[in-house]
Coordinates of N, CA and C in Angstrom, one line a residue:
M1 N 26.5 0.7 8.6 CA 26.1 -0.2 9.5 C 24.5 -0.1 10.1
K2 N 24.1 1.0 10.4 CA 22.8 1.5 10.7 C 22.0 1.0 9.8
T3 N 22.0 1.3 8.5 CA 21.3 0.7 7.5 C 20.9 -0.9 7.5
F4 N 22.0 -1.7 7.4 CA 22.0 -2.9 7.5 C 21.4 -3.3 8.8
L5 N 21.8 -2.8 10.0 CA 20.7 -3.4 11.3 C 19.4 -2.9 10.9
L6 N 18.8 -1.9 10.2 CA 17.4 -1.5 10.1 C 16.9 -2.9 9.6
Q7 N 17.8 -2.9 8.5 CA 17.1 -3.9 7.4 C 16.8 -5.4 7.9
F8 N 17.7 -5.9 9.0 CA 17.8 -7.0 9.6 C 16.8 -7.3 10.5
F9 N 16.6 -6.3 11.0 CA 15.8 -6.4 12.3 C 14.0 -5.8 12.0
T10 N 13.9 -5.1 11.2 CA 12.8 -4.4 10.7 C 12.0 -4.5 9.3
W11 N 10.6 -4.7 9.2 CA 10.3 -4.8 7.7 C 9.9 -3.6 7.2
W12 N 9.8 -2.3 7.8 CA 9.0 -1.3 7.7 C 9.9 -0.4 7.0
S13 N 11.3 -0.5 7.1 CA 12.1 0.4 6.8 C 13.0 -0.1 5.3
G14 N 12.2 0.1 4.2 CA 12.6 -0.3 2.8 C 12.6 -1.6 2.7
Q15 N 13.7 -2.2 2.4 CA 13.7 -3.8 2.1 C 14.5 -4.6 3.7
T16 N 14.0 -5.7 3.5 CA 14.5 -6.6 4.5 C 15.6 -7.4 3.9
I17 N 16.5 -8.1 5.0 CA 17.5 -8.7 4.2 C 17.3 -9.8 3.3
G18 N 16.0 -10.7 3.6 CA 15.4 -11.7 2.4 C 15.0 -10.8 1.4
T19 N 14.3 -9.5 1.4 CA 14.3 -9.0 0.0 C 15.4 -8.5 -1.0
R20 N 16.0 -8.2 0.0 CA 17.6 -8.0 -0.5 C 18.2 -9.2 -1.3
F21 N 18.3 -10.2 -0.6 CA 18.6 -11.5 -1.2 C 17.8 -11.9 -2.4
H22 N 16.3 -12.0 -2.1 CA 15.8 -12.3 -3.3 C 15.9 -11.6 -4.7
T23 N 15.9 -10.3 -4.3 CA 16.0 -9.3 -5.2 C 17.5 -9.6 -6.0
W24 N 18.6 -9.9 -5.4 CA 19.8 -10.0 -6.4 C 19.8 -11.1 -6.8
R25 N 19.1 -12.2 -6.3 CA 19.2 -13.6 -7.1 C 18.2 -13.6 -8.0
H26 N 16.9 -13.2 -8.0 CA 15.7 -13.5 -8.7 C 15.3 -12.3 -9.6
G27 N 15.9 -11.1 -9.0 CA 15.1 -9.8 -9.3 C 15.6 -9.4 -10.7
Q28 N 14.4 -8.8 -11.4 CA 14.6 -7.8 -12.7 C 13.9 -6.8 -12.4
R29 N 14.8 -5.7 -12.6 CA 14.0 -4.5 -12.5 C 13.1 -4.1 -13.4
V30 N 11.8 -3.7 -13.2 CA 10.7 -3.3 -14.2 C 10.7 -1.9 -14.5
G31 N 10.6 -1.2 -13.4 CA 10.6 0.3 -13.4 C 10.4 0.9 -12.2
S32 N 10.3 2.2 -12.2 CA 10.2 2.8 -11.0 C 8.8 4.0 -11.6
D33 N 8.5 4.5 -10.0 CA 7.1 5.6 -10.6 C 8.1 6.9 -9.8
D34 N 7.2 7.9 -9.8 CA 7.4 9.3 -9.2 C 7.4 9.2 -7.7
N35 N 6.9 8.2 -7.1 CA 7.2 8.3 -5.6 C 8.6 7.9 -5.1
G36 N 9.1 7.1 -6.1 CA 10.5 6.5 -5.8 C 10.5 5.2 -5.5
N37 N 9.6 4.5 -5.5 CA 9.2 3.1 -5.4 C 10.0 2.6 -6.8
V38 N 10.6 1.1 -6.5 CA 11.1 0.4 -7.4 C 10.4 -0.8 -7.7
Y39 N 10.0 -1.3 -9.0 CA 8.9 -2.4 -8.8 C 10.1 -3.4 -9.5
Y40 N 10.0 -4.7 -9.3 CA 10.9 -6.1 -9.5 C 10.0 -7.1 -10.0
Q41 N 10.4 -7.9 -10.8 CA 9.9 -9.3 -11.0 C 10.7 -10.5 -11.2
G42 N 10.4 -11.8 -10.8 CA 11.3 -12.9 -10.9 C 11.0 -13.8 -10.3
G43 N 11.2 -14.9 -10.8 CA 10.7 -16.3 -9.8 C 9.2 -16.6 -10.3
S44 N 8.7 -17.5 -9.3 CA 7.2 -17.8 -9.4 C 6.7 -17.9 -7.8
D45 N 5.3 -17.5 -7.9 CA 4.8 -17.5 -6.4 C 4.0 -19.0 -6.8
S46 N 3.3 -19.1 -5.5 CA 2.9 -20.4 -5.5 C 1.6 -21.0 -6.4
E47 N 1.0 -20.0 -7.0 CA 0.2 -20.2 -8.5 C 0.6 -20.3 -9.4
G48 N 2.2 -20.2 -9.6 CA 2.6 -20.4 -10.8 C 2.8 -19.1 -11.5
R49 N 2.5 -18.2 -10.9 CA 2.6 -16.7 -11.8 C 4.2 -16.2 -11.4
T50 N 4.5 -15.2 -12.2 CA 5.8 -14.5 -12.1 C 5.4 -13.6 -10.6
R51 N 6.5 -13.6 -10.0 CA 6.4 -13.0 -8.4 C 6.6 -11.4 -8.8
R52 N 5.9 -10.7 -8.1 CA 6.2 -9.1 -8.3 C 6.5 -8.6 -7.3
W53 N 7.2 -7.6 -7.0 CA 7.1 -6.9 -5.7 C 8.0 -5.4 -5.9
V54 N 7.8 -4.9 -4.8 CA 8.1 -3.5 -4.7 C 9.0 -3.1 -3.6
I55 N 9.9 -2.1 -3.8 CA 10.9 -1.7 -3.0 C 10.9 -0.5 -2.8
Y56 N 10.4 0.1 -1.4 CA 10.1 1.5 -1.0 C 11.4 2.1 -0.8
P57 N 11.2 4.0 -1.0 CA 12.5 4.5 -0.9 C 12.7 4.6 0.5
A58 N 11.8 4.7 1.4 CA 12.1 4.7 2.9 C 10.8 3.8 3.7
A59 N 10.1 4.3 4.6 CA 9.2 3.3 5.2 C 8.3 2.9 4.2
S60 N 8.1 1.7 4.5 CA 7.1 1.0 3.8 C 5.5 1.3 3.8
D61 N 5.0 1.6 2.8 CA 4.0 2.5 2.8 C 2.9 2.1 1.5
P62 N 2.1 1.2 1.6 CA 1.9 0.5 0.1 C 0.8 1.7 -0.6
S63 N 0.4 2.5 0.3 CA -0.6 3.8 -0.3 C 0.2 4.7 -1.4
T64 N 1.5 4.4 -1.1 CA 2.1 5.3 -2.3 C 2.4 4.8 -3.7
I65 N 1.8 3.1 -4.0 CA 1.9 2.5 -5.3 C 0.8 3.4 -6.2
S66 N 1.2 3.6 -7.1 CA 0.3 4.5 -7.9 C -0.5 3.6 -8.8
P67 N -2.0 4.1 -9.0 CA -3.0 3.1 -9.8 C -2.6 2.2 -11.0
G68 N -1.6 2.8 -11.6 CA -1.2 1.9 -13.0 C -0.1 0.4 -12.5
W69 N 0.8 1.0 -11.3 CA 1.7 -0.2 -10.8 C 0.7 -0.9 -9.8
H70 N -0.3 -0.6 -9.2 CA -1.2 -1.2 -8.5 C -2.0 -2.5 -9.3
G71 N -2.1 -2.2 -10.5 CA -2.9 -3.0 -11.5 C -1.9 -3.9 -11.8
W72 N -0.7 -3.7 -12.2 CA 0.5 -4.6 -12.6 C 0.9 -5.5 -11.5
M73 N 1.2 -5.0 -10.1 CA 1.5 -5.6 -9.0 C 0.5 -6.7 -8.8
H74 N -0.6 -6.5 -9.0 CA -1.9 -7.5 -8.7 C -2.2 -8.2 -9.9
H75 N -1.7 -8.5 -10.8 CA -1.5 -9.3 -12.0 C -3.2 -9.0 -12.7
R76 N -3.4 -7.8 -12.8 CA -4.5 -7.1 -13.4 C -4.2 -7.0 -14.8
T77 N -2.8 -6.6 -15.1 CA -2.3 -6.6 -16.3 C -0.9 -7.3 -16.6
D78 N -0.6 -7.7 -17.8 CA 1.0 -8.2 -17.8 C 1.8 -7.1 -18.5
V79 N 1.4 -5.9 -19.0 CA 1.8 -5.0 -19.0 C 2.1 -3.7 -18.1
S80 N 3.2 -3.7 -17.9 CA 4.0 -2.7 -16.7 C 3.8 -1.3 -17.4
P81 N 3.2 -0.4 -16.4 CA 3.3 1.2 -16.8 C 4.6 1.4 -17.4
A82 N 5.8 0.8 -17.2 CA 7.1 1.4 -17.5 C 7.1 0.6 -19.0
S83 N 6.2 -0.1 -19.4 CA 6.6 -0.7 -20.9 C 5.5 -0.2 -21.9
E84 N 4.7 0.8 -21.2 CA 3.4 1.7 -22.1 C 3.7 3.0 -21.9
T85 N 2.6 3.9 -22.3 CA 3.0 5.1 -22.0 C 1.7 5.4 -21.4
Y86 N 1.8 4.8 -20.0 CA 0.6 5.1 -18.9 C 0.0 6.4 -18.8
V87 N -1.0 6.9 -18.6 CA -1.6 8.3 -18.5 C -2.4 8.0 -17.4
A88 N -2.2 8.9 -16.3 CA -3.6 8.6 -15.1 C -4.3 9.3 -15.8
R89 N -5.8 8.8 -15.5 CA -7.2 9.4 -15.8 C -7.4 10.6 -15.1
E90 N -8.2 11.4 -15.6 CA -8.7 12.5 -14.8 C -9.1 12.3 -13.5
W91 N -9.8 11.2 -13.3 CA -10.5 11.1 -11.9 C -9.4 10.3 -10.8
E92 N -8.1 10.1 -11.4 CA -7.2 9.3 -10.3 C -6.8 10.4 -9.5
K93 N -6.8 10.4 -8.1 CA -6.4 11.5 -7.3 C -4.9 11.4 -7.1
P94 N -4.2 12.4 -6.6 CA -2.6 12.0 -6.1 C -2.4 11.7 -4.8
H95 N -1.3 11.0 -4.6 CA -1.5 10.3 -3.3 C -1.4 11.1 -2.1
V96 N -2.1 10.9 -1.0 CA -2.3 11.4 0.1 C -2.0 10.2 1.1
P97 N -1.1 10.9 2.2 CA -0.8 9.8 3.3 C -1.6 9.5 4.1
N98 N -1.6 8.3 4.6 CA -2.6 7.8 5.5 C -2.5 8.8 6.8
M99 N -3.6 9.5 7.2 CA -3.3 10.4 8.5 C -4.1 10.2 9.8
T100 N -4.5 9.0 9.4 CA -4.7 8.2 10.9 C -3.6 8.5 12.0
G101 N -4.2 9.0 13.2 CA -3.4 9.4 14.6 C -2.9 10.7 14.3
T102 N -3.4 11.6 13.5 CA -2.9 12.7 13.4 C -3.9 13.8 13.6
A103 N -3.8 15.1 13.7 CA -4.9 15.9 13.8 C -5.8 16.0 12.4
L104 N -5.3 15.7 11.2 CA -5.9 15.7 10.0 C -6.6 14.3 9.8
A105 N -6.7 13.3 10.8 CA -7.4 12.3 10.5 C -9.0 12.5 10.4
Y106 N -9.4 11.6 9.6 CA -11.3 11.9 9.5 C -11.9 11.4 10.6
R107 N -12.8 12.5 11.0 CA -13.6 12.1 12.2 C -14.9 12.4 11.5
P108 N -15.8 11.1 11.5 CA -17.1 11.5 11.2 C -18.1 12.0 12.1
P109 N -19.2 12.7 11.6 CA -20.2 13.3 12.7 C -20.5 12.2 13.8
G110 N -20.5 12.7 15.1 CA -21.0 11.8 16.1 C -19.4 11.3 16.8
S111 N -18.4 11.4 16.1 CA -17.1 10.9 16.8 C -16.8 11.8 18.1
I112 N -16.4 11.0 19.2 CA -16.2 11.7 20.2 C -15.1 12.8 20.2
L113 N -14.1 12.7 19.1 CA -12.8 13.3 18.7 C -13.7 14.7 18.0
N114 N -14.7 14.8 17.1 CA -15.1 15.8 16.3 C -15.7 16.6 17.2
Q115 N -15.7 17.9 17.0 CA -16.2 19.1 17.8 C -17.7 19.2 17.8
G116 N -18.2 18.8 16.5 CA -19.6 19.0 16.6 C -20.4 17.7 17.0
H117 N -21.8 17.7 17.0 CA -22.7 17.0 18.0 C -23.1 15.7 17.3
R118 N -23.5 14.7 17.8 CA -24.1 13.6 17.5 C -25.5 13.9 16.3
P119 N -25.6 13.7 15.3 CA -26.6 13.6 14.5 C -27.9 12.9 15.3
K120 N -29.0 13.7 15.2 CA -30.3 13.1 15.8 C -30.8 11.7 15.2
V121 N -31.5 10.7 15.9 CA -31.9 9.8 15.2 C -32.7 9.9 14.2
T122 N -33.2 9.3 13.4 CA -34.4 9.8 12.3 C -35.7 9.0 12.8
G123 N -35.7 8.3 13.7 CA -36.9 7.7 14.2 C -37.1 6.1 13.6
D124 N -36.1 5.8 12.7 CA -36.3 4.5 12.2 C -35.5 3.3 13.0
Y125 N -35.1 3.5 14.1 CA -34.5 2.8 14.9 C -34.9 2.6 16.3
D126 N -35.8 1.5 17.0 CA -36.1 1.4 18.1 C -35.4 0.3 19.3
A127 N -34.9 1.2 20.0 CA -33.9 0.6 21.0 C -34.7 -0.8 21.4
W128 N -34.0 -2.0 21.9 CA -34.2 -3.0 22.5 C -34.6 -2.7 23.8
T129 N -35.4 -3.5 24.6 CA -35.9 -3.2 25.8 C -36.4 -4.7 26.3
P130 N -36.1 -5.2 27.6 CA -36.2 -6.8 27.7 C -37.7 -7.0 27.7
K131 N -38.6 -6.1 27.7 CA -40.1 -6.3 27.8 C -41.1 -6.2 26.5
S132 N -39.9 -5.8 25.6 CA -40.7 -5.6 24.4 C -40.8 -6.8 23.4

């Protein structure tokens, strides 16, 4: 019952009731990835292309979509990674969750949350004054 209520009232907890209905009615499972995401296709979108969507195993986090599936989701390729022997390139990095709001978040030099000091201005900038 709790799962049903989460799916009914939230969009960030896996799939909504609308997605569940659309998947049941039009969905054809295409494959899944190492992160537990399951990919579907079926029906057509407003441009006449085959509609593609993903159902996340837990909270909706689009950054967990691997690069191969990302290309398929955005119609960059018609062949899904499940239909071919997709091998990640050596420059493709593994997934790192979004760290915004945590102690591990990126804080550039000069940020008030960073312990360092703001870098000195190089002299190529002159502040505006009313009399200049």
